[in-house]
Short mmCIF file of C-alpha atoms in Angstrom, two decimals:
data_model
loop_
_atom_site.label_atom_id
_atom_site.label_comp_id
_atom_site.label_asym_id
_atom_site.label_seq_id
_atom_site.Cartn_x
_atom_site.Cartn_y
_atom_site.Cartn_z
CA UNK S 27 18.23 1.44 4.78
CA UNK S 28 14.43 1.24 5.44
CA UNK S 29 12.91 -1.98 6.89
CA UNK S 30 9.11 -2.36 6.28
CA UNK S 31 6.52 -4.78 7.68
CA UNK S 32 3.37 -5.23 6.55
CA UNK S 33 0.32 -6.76 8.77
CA UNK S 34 -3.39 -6.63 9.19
CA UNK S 35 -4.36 -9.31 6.09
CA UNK S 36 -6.35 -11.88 6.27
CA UNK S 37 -9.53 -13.49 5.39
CA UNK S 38 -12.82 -11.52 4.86
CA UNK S 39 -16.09 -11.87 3.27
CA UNK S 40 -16.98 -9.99 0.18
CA UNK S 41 -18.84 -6.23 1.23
CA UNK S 42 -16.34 -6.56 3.98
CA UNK S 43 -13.28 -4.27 5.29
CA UNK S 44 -9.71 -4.84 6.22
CA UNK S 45 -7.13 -2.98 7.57
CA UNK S 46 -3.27 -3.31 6.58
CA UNK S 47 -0.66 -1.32 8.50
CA UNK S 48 3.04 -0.76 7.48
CA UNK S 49 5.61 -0.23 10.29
CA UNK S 50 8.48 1.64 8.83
CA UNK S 51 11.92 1.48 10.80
CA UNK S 52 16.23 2.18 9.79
CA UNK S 53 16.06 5.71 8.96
CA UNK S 54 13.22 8.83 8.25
CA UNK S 55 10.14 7.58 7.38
CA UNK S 56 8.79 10.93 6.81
CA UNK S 57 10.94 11.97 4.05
CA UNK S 58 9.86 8.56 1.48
CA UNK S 59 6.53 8.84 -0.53
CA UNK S 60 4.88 5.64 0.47
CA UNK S 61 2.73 2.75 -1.52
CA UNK S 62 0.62 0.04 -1.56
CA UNK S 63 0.85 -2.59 -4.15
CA UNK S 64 -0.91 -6.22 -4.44
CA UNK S 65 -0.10 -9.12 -6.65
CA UNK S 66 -3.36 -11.28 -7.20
CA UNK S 67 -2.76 -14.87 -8.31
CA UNK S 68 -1.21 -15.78 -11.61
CA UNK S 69 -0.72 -11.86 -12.38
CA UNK S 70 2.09 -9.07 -11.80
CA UNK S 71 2.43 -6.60 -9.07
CA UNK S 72 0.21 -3.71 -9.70
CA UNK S 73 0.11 -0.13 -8.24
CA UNK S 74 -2.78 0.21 -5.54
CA UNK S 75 -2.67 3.47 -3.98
CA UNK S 76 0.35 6.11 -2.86
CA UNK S 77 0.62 9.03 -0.47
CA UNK S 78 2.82 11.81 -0.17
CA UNK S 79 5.51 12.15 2.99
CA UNK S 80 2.64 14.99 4.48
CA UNK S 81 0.00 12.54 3.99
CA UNK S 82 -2.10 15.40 2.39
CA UNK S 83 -1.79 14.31 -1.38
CA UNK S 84 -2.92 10.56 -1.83
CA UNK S 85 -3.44 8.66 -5.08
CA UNK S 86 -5.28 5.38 -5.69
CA UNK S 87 -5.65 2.44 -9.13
CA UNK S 88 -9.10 2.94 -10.90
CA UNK S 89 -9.61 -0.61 -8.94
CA UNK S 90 -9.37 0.41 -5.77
CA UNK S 91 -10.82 4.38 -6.12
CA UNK S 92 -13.78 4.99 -3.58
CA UNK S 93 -13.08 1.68 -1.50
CA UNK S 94 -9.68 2.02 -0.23
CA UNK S 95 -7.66 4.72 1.73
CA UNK S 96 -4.26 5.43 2.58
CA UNK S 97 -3.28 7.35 5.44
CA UNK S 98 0.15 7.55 6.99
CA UNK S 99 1.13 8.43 11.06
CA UNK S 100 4.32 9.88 10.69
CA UNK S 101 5.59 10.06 14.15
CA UNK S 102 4.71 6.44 14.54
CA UNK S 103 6.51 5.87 10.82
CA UNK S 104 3.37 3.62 9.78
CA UNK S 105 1.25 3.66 6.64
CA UNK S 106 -2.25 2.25 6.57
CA UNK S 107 -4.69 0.84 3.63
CA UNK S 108 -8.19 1.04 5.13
CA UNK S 109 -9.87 -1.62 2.62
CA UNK S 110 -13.94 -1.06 2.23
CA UNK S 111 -16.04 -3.01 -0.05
CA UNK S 112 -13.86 -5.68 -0.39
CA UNK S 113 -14.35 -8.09 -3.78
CA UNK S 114 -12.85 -11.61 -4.37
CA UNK S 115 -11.26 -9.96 -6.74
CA UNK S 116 -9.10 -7.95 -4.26
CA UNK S 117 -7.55 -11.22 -3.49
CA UNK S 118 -3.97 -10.89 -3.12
CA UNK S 119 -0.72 -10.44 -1.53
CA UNK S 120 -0.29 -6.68 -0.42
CA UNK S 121 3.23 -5.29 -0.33
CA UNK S 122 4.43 -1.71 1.26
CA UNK S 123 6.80 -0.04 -0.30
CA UNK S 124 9.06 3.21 -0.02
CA UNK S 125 10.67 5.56 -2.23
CA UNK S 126 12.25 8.78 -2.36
CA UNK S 127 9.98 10.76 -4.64
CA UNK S 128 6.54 10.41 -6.42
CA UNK S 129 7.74 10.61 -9.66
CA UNK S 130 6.30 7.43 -11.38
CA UNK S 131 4.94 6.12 -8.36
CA UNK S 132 2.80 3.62 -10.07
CA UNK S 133 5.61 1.81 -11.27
CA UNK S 134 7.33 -0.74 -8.78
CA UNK S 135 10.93 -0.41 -10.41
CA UNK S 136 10.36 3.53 -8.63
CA UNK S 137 10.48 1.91 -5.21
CA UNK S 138 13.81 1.70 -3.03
CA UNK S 139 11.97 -0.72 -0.14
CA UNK S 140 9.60 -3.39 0.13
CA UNK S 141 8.24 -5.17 2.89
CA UNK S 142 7.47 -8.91 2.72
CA UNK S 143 3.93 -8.77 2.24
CA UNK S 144 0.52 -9.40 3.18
CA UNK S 145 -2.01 -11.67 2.42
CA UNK S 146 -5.82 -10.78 1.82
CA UNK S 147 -8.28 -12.84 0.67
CA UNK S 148 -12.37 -12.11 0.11
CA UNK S 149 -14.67 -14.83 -0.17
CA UNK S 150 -17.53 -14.88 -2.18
#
């Protein structure tokens, strides 16, 4: 099994940037396709950006396209979301998760592991 553990959230000011960082450990981290999701308050967990296990493919939510990045480190089996711009509306608990493919990697019920999550939150 994969264990993941997310870090890096906290509190920023709107216009600001964050960092979140995934440490992967239990078996290859190289070999999963890797995502970020969030759940904001109230709502459902939503799909906020992937990347493929060579890092050179990445994907992103039309929320989240031009403002965040993912990048992964494989030989130090952690994932990143570099967070730019940040809105209040970005407010929410981020989650890493892990699965073997990228088929329907928008879709949390695609994901083998999750980590325990993050929390972010932008101020107006």
């Amino acid at each position: 099994q994969v264990q993941l553990v997310e870090s890096g959230g906290g509190l920023v000011q709107a216009g600001g940037s964050l960092r979140l960082s995934c440490a992967a450990s239990g078996r290859t981290f190289s070999s999963y396709f890797m995502g970020w999701f969030r759940q904001r308050p109230g709502k459902e967990r939503e799909f906020a950006a992937g990347i493929i296990w060579s890092g050179r493919n990445t994907y992103y939510a039309d929320s989240v396209k031009g403002r965040f990045t993912i990048s992964r480190d494989n030989a130090k089996n952690t994932v990143f979301l570099q967070m730019n711009s940040l809105k209040p509306e970005d407010t929410a608990v981020y989650y890493c998760a892990a699965a073997t493919g990228p088929l329907g990697y928008t879709l949390s019920r695609n994901y083998d592991y999750w980590g325990q999550g993050t929390q972010v939150t932008v101020s107006s």
